[in-house]
Amino acid sequence: MRSWTPQADGLRCTMLADEADLLASIGRQVLGLHRAVVDRRAAEDDPAMARLYPPAYADPEDAAEFRRLASVDIAGIRIRSMIRMIADLESALPTEVDGDEVELLVDDEGADAWLRALADVRLVLHVRTAQPVDDLHPDVTEEDLEQFRDVAEWVGFVQGTMLEALDARIDG
């Protein structure tokens, strides 16, 4: 992936089609976590859910009441952000299997959604890679976790260069 560059109408980025497809795939998985909150089927003992939706209060009763009243609204905002990022990525993917690169142009509203979505993706990846391998799917190996850590670092690069490009637009 090349870094994001500021444009008059937003931010532009060129990335490999495989990178865009990977990011969209991970985004869909994180989207499922947010949808589980809306559907009231989220696993409260899931460490990723605990990081995405931490208790708002130290008192367990107050925290439960806040979660009951606000978590669906918070999840809705996160869902919209994730859907925007996924839609941008999927619409840029080539229709032919052999397409190497895709070009993304994201407007200011989209950049805001992307930053929120990328933060959620990074958080989930970091939580999952910090979990003991025995707590994950039986097929996940230490080598898989190392690859996930590399992906998490790459997502941080995507987010970091996007922030730098936004800064350049503001300062420019």
PDB file of C-alpha atoms in Angstrom:
ATOM      1  CA  MET A   1       0.000   0.000   0.000  1.00  0.00           C
ATOM      2  CA  ARG A   2       1.144   3.471  -0.774  1.00  0.00           C
ATOM      3  CA  SER A   3       0.368   6.132   1.755  1.00  0.00           C
ATOM      4  CA  TRP A   4      -2.682   8.364   1.590  1.00  0.00           C
ATOM      5  CA  THR A   5      -2.225  11.679  -0.185  1.00  0.00           C
ATOM      6  CA  PRO A   6      -4.331  14.792   0.254  1.00  0.00           C
ATOM      7  CA  GLN A   7      -6.490  15.857  -2.682  1.00  0.00           C
ATOM      8  CA  ALA A   8      -8.822  18.822  -3.124  1.00  0.00           C
ATOM      9  CA  ASP A   9     -11.825  16.513  -2.843  1.00  0.00           C
ATOM     10  CA  GLY A  10     -10.549  14.188  -0.113  1.00  0.00           C
ATOM     11  CA  LEU A  11      -7.795  11.639   0.296  1.00  0.00           C
ATOM     12  CA  ARG A  12      -6.404   9.281  -2.325  1.00  0.00           C
ATOM     13  CA  CYS A  13      -4.662   5.964  -1.834  1.00  0.00           C
ATOM     14  CA  THR A  14      -3.504   3.135  -4.042  1.00  0.00           C
ATOM     15  CA  MET A  15      -3.256  -0.326  -2.548  1.00  0.00           C
ATOM     16  CA  LEU A  16      -2.984  -3.853  -3.785  1.00  0.00           C
ATOM     17  CA  ALA A  17      -6.324  -5.486  -4.528  1.00  0.00           C
ATOM     18  CA  ASP A  18      -5.401  -8.269  -2.085  1.00  0.00           C
ATOM     19  CA  GLU A  19      -4.822  -5.663   0.649  1.00  0.00           C
ATOM     20  CA  ALA A  20      -8.184  -4.042  -0.026  1.00  0.00           C
ATOM     21  CA  ASP A  21      -9.876  -7.432  -0.006  1.00  0.00           C
ATOM     22  CA  LEU A  22      -8.157  -8.401   3.271  1.00  0.00           C
ATOM     23  CA  LEU A  23      -9.136  -5.140   4.955  1.00  0.00           C
ATOM     24  CA  ALA A  24     -12.746  -5.497   3.766  1.00  0.00           C
ATOM     25  CA  SER A  25     -12.816  -9.087   5.061  1.00  0.00           C
ATOM     26  CA  ILE A  26     -11.519  -8.119   8.491  1.00  0.00           C
ATOM     27  CA  GLY A  27     -13.923  -5.175   8.510  1.00  0.00           C
ATOM     28  CA  ARG A  28     -16.851  -7.543   7.875  1.00  0.00           C
ATOM     29  CA  GLN A  29     -15.741  -9.680  10.824  1.00  0.00           C
ATOM     30  CA  VAL A  30     -15.564  -6.669  13.151  1.00  0.00           C
ATOM     31  CA  LEU A  31     -18.912  -5.514  11.753  1.00  0.00           C
ATOM     32  CA  GLY A  32     -20.318  -8.828  12.996  1.00  0.00           C
ATOM     33  CA  LEU A  33     -19.170  -7.990  16.529  1.00  0.00           C
ATOM     34  CA  HIS A  34     -20.987  -4.649  16.407  1.00  0.00           C
ATOM     35  CA  ARG A  35     -24.125  -6.254  14.967  1.00  0.00           C
ATOM     36  CA  ALA A  36     -24.076  -8.764  17.823  1.00  0.00           C
ATOM     37  CA  VAL A  37     -24.402  -5.817  20.220  1.00  0.00           C
ATOM     38  CA  VAL A  38     -27.460  -4.515  18.356  1.00  0.00           C
ATOM     39  CA  ASP A  39     -28.986  -8.009  18.296  1.00  0.00           C
ATOM     40  CA  ARG A  40     -28.239  -8.420  22.021  1.00  0.00           C
ATOM     41  CA  ARG A  41     -26.266 -11.599  21.332  1.00  0.00           C
ATOM     42  CA  ALA A  42     -22.766 -10.265  22.049  1.00  0.00           C
ATOM     43  CA  ALA A  43     -20.593 -12.506  24.190  1.00  0.00           C
ATOM     44  CA  GLU A  44     -19.894 -10.344  27.224  1.00  0.00           C
ATOM     45  CA  ASP A  45     -16.908 -12.489  28.205  1.00  0.00           C
ATOM     46  CA  ASP A  46     -15.217 -11.932  24.830  1.00  0.00           C
ATOM     47  CA  PRO A  47     -12.064  -9.853  25.449  1.00  0.00           C
ATOM     48  CA  ALA A  48     -12.533  -8.008  22.140  1.00  0.00           C
ATOM     49  CA  MET A  49     -16.082  -7.024  23.108  1.00  0.00           C
ATOM     50  CA  ALA A  50     -14.834  -5.874  26.502  1.00  0.00           C
ATOM     51  CA  ARG A  51     -12.384  -3.536  24.744  1.00  0.00           C
ATOM     52  CA  LEU A  52     -14.846  -2.311  22.111  1.00  0.00           C
ATOM     53  CA  TYR A  53     -17.569  -1.723  24.717  1.00  0.00           C
ATOM     54  CA  PRO A  54     -15.878  -1.220  28.099  1.00  0.00           C
ATOM     55  CA  PRO A  55     -17.970  -0.566  31.203  1.00  0.00           C
ATOM     56  CA  ALA A  56     -18.863   3.101  31.533  1.00  0.00           C
ATOM     57  CA  TYR A  57     -19.037   2.919  35.318  1.00  0.00           C
ATOM     58  CA  ALA A  58     -17.157   1.060  38.047  1.00  0.00           C
ATOM     59  CA  ASP A  59     -20.405   0.018  39.708  1.00  0.00           C
ATOM     60  CA  PRO A  60     -21.646  -3.136  37.916  1.00  0.00           C
ATOM     61  CA  GLU A  61     -25.314  -2.118  38.137  1.00  0.00           C
ATOM     62  CA  ASP A  62     -24.636   1.352  36.719  1.00  0.00           C
ATOM     63  CA  ALA A  63     -22.459  -0.156  33.994  1.00  0.00           C
ATOM     64  CA  ALA A  64     -25.193  -2.660  33.070  1.00  0.00           C
ATOM     65  CA  GLU A  65     -27.814   0.093  32.915  1.00  0.00           C
ATOM     66  CA  PHE A  66     -25.597   2.266  30.719  1.00  0.00           C
ATOM     67  CA  ARG A  67     -24.913  -0.702  28.459  1.00  0.00           C
ATOM     68  CA  ARG A  68     -28.642  -1.410  28.222  1.00  0.00           C
ATOM     69  CA  LEU A  69     -29.458   2.192  27.350  1.00  0.00           C
ATOM     70  CA  ALA A  70     -26.526   3.230  25.153  1.00  0.00           C
ATOM     71  CA  SER A  71     -24.748   0.266  23.612  1.00  0.00           C
ATOM     72  CA  VAL A  72     -27.142  -0.115  20.666  1.00  0.00           C
ATOM     73  CA  ASP A  73     -26.681   3.567  19.735  1.00  0.00           C
ATOM     74  CA  ILE A  74     -22.908   3.318  20.063  1.00  0.00           C
ATOM     75  CA  ALA A  75     -22.889   0.134  17.988  1.00  0.00           C
ATOM     76  CA  GLY A  76     -25.028   1.857  15.343  1.00  0.00           C
ATOM     77  CA  ILE A  77     -22.435   4.596  14.898  1.00  0.00           C
ATOM     78  CA  ARG A  78     -19.671   2.011  14.656  1.00  0.00           C
ATOM     79  CA  ILE A  79     -21.675  -0.070  12.182  1.00  0.00           C
ATOM     80  CA  ARG A  80     -22.165   2.926   9.880  1.00  0.00           C
ATOM     81  CA  SER A  81     -18.438   3.685   9.972  1.00  0.00           C
ATOM     82  CA  MET A  82     -17.480   0.082   9.263  1.00  0.00           C
ATOM     83  CA  ILE A  83     -20.017  -0.213   6.447  1.00  0.00           C
ATOM     84  CA  ARG A  84     -18.620   2.946   4.839  1.00  0.00           C
ATOM     85  CA  MET A  85     -15.062   1.583   4.881  1.00  0.00           C
ATOM     86  CA  ILE A  86     -16.140  -1.834   3.597  1.00  0.00           C
ATOM     87  CA  ALA A  87     -18.282  -0.296   0.844  1.00  0.00           C
ATOM     88  CA  ASP A  88     -15.425   1.962  -0.285  1.00  0.00           C
ATOM     89  CA  LEU A  89     -13.056  -1.004  -0.416  1.00  0.00           C
ATOM     90  CA  GLU A  90     -15.482  -3.343  -2.160  1.00  0.00           C
ATOM     91  CA  SER A  91     -16.474  -0.768  -4.761  1.00  0.00           C
ATOM     92  CA  ALA A  92     -12.786  -0.263  -5.618  1.00  0.00           C
ATOM     93  CA  LEU A  93     -12.023  -3.967  -6.006  1.00  0.00           C
ATOM     94  CA  PRO A  94     -11.448  -5.070  -9.584  1.00  0.00           C
ATOM     95  CA  THR A  95     -14.071  -7.248 -11.203  1.00  0.00           C
ATOM     96  CA  GLU A  96     -11.354  -9.420 -12.712  1.00  0.00           C
ATOM     97  CA  VAL A  97      -9.346 -11.766 -10.548  1.00  0.00           C
ATOM     98  CA  ASP A  98      -5.987 -10.571 -11.858  1.00  0.00           C
ATOM     99  CA  GLY A  99      -6.360  -6.878 -10.948  1.00  0.00           C
ATOM    100  CA  ASP A 100      -3.276  -5.840  -9.004  1.00  0.00           C
ATOM    101  CA  GLU A 101      -4.056  -2.402  -7.588  1.00  0.00           C
ATOM    102  CA  VAL A 102      -7.088  -0.411  -6.589  1.00  0.00           C
ATOM    103  CA  GLU A 103      -7.385   3.317  -6.148  1.00  0.00           C
ATOM    104  CA  LEU A 104      -9.453   4.770  -3.339  1.00  0.00           C
ATOM    105  CA  LEU A 105     -10.739   8.303  -3.067  1.00  0.00           C
ATOM    106  CA  VAL A 106     -12.316   9.086   0.278  1.00  0.00           C
ATOM    107  CA  ASP A 107     -14.058  12.387   1.052  1.00  0.00           C
ATOM    108  CA  ASP A 108     -13.788  14.081   4.459  1.00  0.00           C
ATOM    109  CA  GLU A 109     -16.867  12.353   5.869  1.00  0.00           C
ATOM    110  CA  GLY A 110     -15.546   9.040   4.623  1.00  0.00           C
ATOM    111  CA  ALA A 111     -12.125   9.701   6.149  1.00  0.00           C
ATOM    112  CA  ASP A 112     -13.761  10.208   9.548  1.00  0.00           C
ATOM    113  CA  ALA A 113     -15.653   6.925   9.167  1.00  0.00           C
ATOM    114  CA  TRP A 114     -12.486   5.162   7.995  1.00  0.00           C
ATOM    115  CA  LEU A 115     -10.489   6.365  11.000  1.00  0.00           C
ATOM    116  CA  ARG A 116     -13.134   5.058  13.410  1.00  0.00           C
ATOM    117  CA  ALA A 117     -13.411   1.756  11.525  1.00  0.00           C
ATOM    118  CA  LEU A 118      -9.640   1.286  11.356  1.00  0.00           C
ATOM    119  CA  ALA A 119      -9.393   1.952  15.099  1.00  0.00           C
ATOM    120  CA  ASP A 120     -11.940  -0.799  15.757  1.00  0.00           C
ATOM    121  CA  VAL A 121     -10.111  -3.211  13.430  1.00  0.00           C
ATOM    122  CA  ARG A 122      -6.780  -2.488  15.117  1.00  0.00           C
ATOM    123  CA  LEU A 123      -8.253  -2.899  18.579  1.00  0.00           C
ATOM    124  CA  VAL A 124      -9.782  -6.284  17.747  1.00  0.00           C
ATOM    125  CA  LEU A 125      -6.588  -7.507  16.062  1.00  0.00           C
ATOM    126  CA  HIS A 126      -4.462  -6.442  19.021  1.00  0.00           C
ATOM    127  CA  VAL A 127      -6.818  -8.077  21.524  1.00  0.00           C
ATOM    128  CA  ARG A 128      -6.954 -11.308  19.544  1.00  0.00           C
ATOM    129  CA  THR A 129      -3.186 -11.503  19.074  1.00  0.00           C
ATOM    130  CA  ALA A 130      -2.626 -10.902  22.796  1.00  0.00           C
ATOM    131  CA  GLN A 131      -4.865 -13.837  23.741  1.00  0.00           C
ATOM    132  CA  PRO A 132      -3.225 -17.189  24.444  1.00  0.00           C
ATOM    133  CA  VAL A 133      -3.442 -19.431  21.389  1.00  0.00           C
ATOM    134  CA  ASP A 134      -5.403 -21.966  23.472  1.00  0.00           C
ATOM    135  CA  ASP A 135      -8.208 -19.407  23.928  1.00  0.00           C
ATOM    136  CA  LEU A 136      -8.661 -19.019  20.164  1.00  0.00           C
ATOM    137  CA  HIS A 137     -10.054 -21.308  17.474  1.00  0.00           C
ATOM    138  CA  PRO A 138      -8.375 -24.742  17.652  1.00  0.00           C
ATOM    139  CA  ASP A 139      -6.857 -24.323  14.182  1.00  0.00           C
ATOM    140  CA  VAL A 140      -5.034 -21.066  15.058  1.00  0.00           C
ATOM    141  CA  THR A 141      -1.274 -21.497  15.483  1.00  0.00           C
ATOM    142  CA  GLU A 142       1.450 -19.247  16.863  1.00  0.00           C
ATOM    143  CA  GLU A 143       2.508 -18.626  13.246  1.00  0.00           C
ATOM    144  CA  ASP A 144      -1.034 -17.449  12.477  1.00  0.00           C
ATOM    145  CA  LEU A 145      -0.887 -15.065  15.433  1.00  0.00           C
ATOM    146  CA  GLU A 146       2.400 -13.639  14.140  1.00  0.00           C
ATOM    147  CA  GLN A 147       0.782 -13.010  10.764  1.00  0.00           C
ATOM    148  CA  PHE A 148      -2.181 -11.342  12.496  1.00  0.00           C
ATOM    149  CA  ARG A 149       0.287  -9.108  14.358  1.00  0.00           C
ATOM    150  CA  ASP A 150       1.816  -8.118  11.018  1.00  0.00           C
ATOM    151  CA  VAL A 151      -1.660  -7.298   9.691  1.00  0.00           C
ATOM    152  CA  ALA A 152      -2.382  -5.217  12.804  1.00  0.00           C
ATOM    153  CA  GLU A 153       0.849  -3.289  12.214  1.00  0.00           C
ATOM    154  CA  TRP A 154      -0.117  -2.733   8.569  1.00  0.00           C
ATOM    155  CA  VAL A 155      -3.580  -1.467   9.568  1.00  0.00           C
ATOM    156  CA  GLY A 156      -1.784   0.966  11.896  1.00  0.00           C
ATOM    157  CA  PHE A 157       0.245   2.168   8.899  1.00  0.00           C
ATOM    158  CA  VAL A 158      -2.953   2.664   6.875  1.00  0.00           C
ATOM    159  CA  GLN A 159      -4.487   4.661   9.722  1.00  0.00           C
ATOM    160  CA  GLY A 160      -1.309   6.625  10.452  1.00  0.00           C
ATOM    161  CA  THR A 161      -0.743   7.718   6.859  1.00  0.00           C
ATOM    162  CA  MET A 162      -4.415   8.678   6.624  1.00  0.00           C
ATOM    163  CA  LEU A 163      -4.013  10.920   9.680  1.00  0.00           C
ATOM    164  CA  GLU A 164      -0.860  12.470   8.195  1.00  0.00           C
ATOM    165  CA  ALA A 165      -2.682  13.203   4.932  1.00  0.00           C
ATOM    166  CA  LEU A 166      -5.582  14.793   6.827  1.00  0.00           C
ATOM    167  CA  ASP A 167      -3.085  16.904   8.770  1.00  0.00           C
ATOM    168  CA  ALA A 168      -1.468  18.007   5.518  1.00  0.00           C
ATOM    169  CA  ARG A 169      -4.873  19.044   4.141  1.00  0.00           C
ATOM    170  CA  ILE A 170      -5.593  21.073   7.276  1.00  0.00           C
ATOM    171  CA  ASP A 171      -2.149  22.684   7.354  1.00  0.00           C
ATOM    172  CA  GLY A 172      -1.921  23.088   3.578  1.00  0.00           C
TER     173      GLY A 172
END
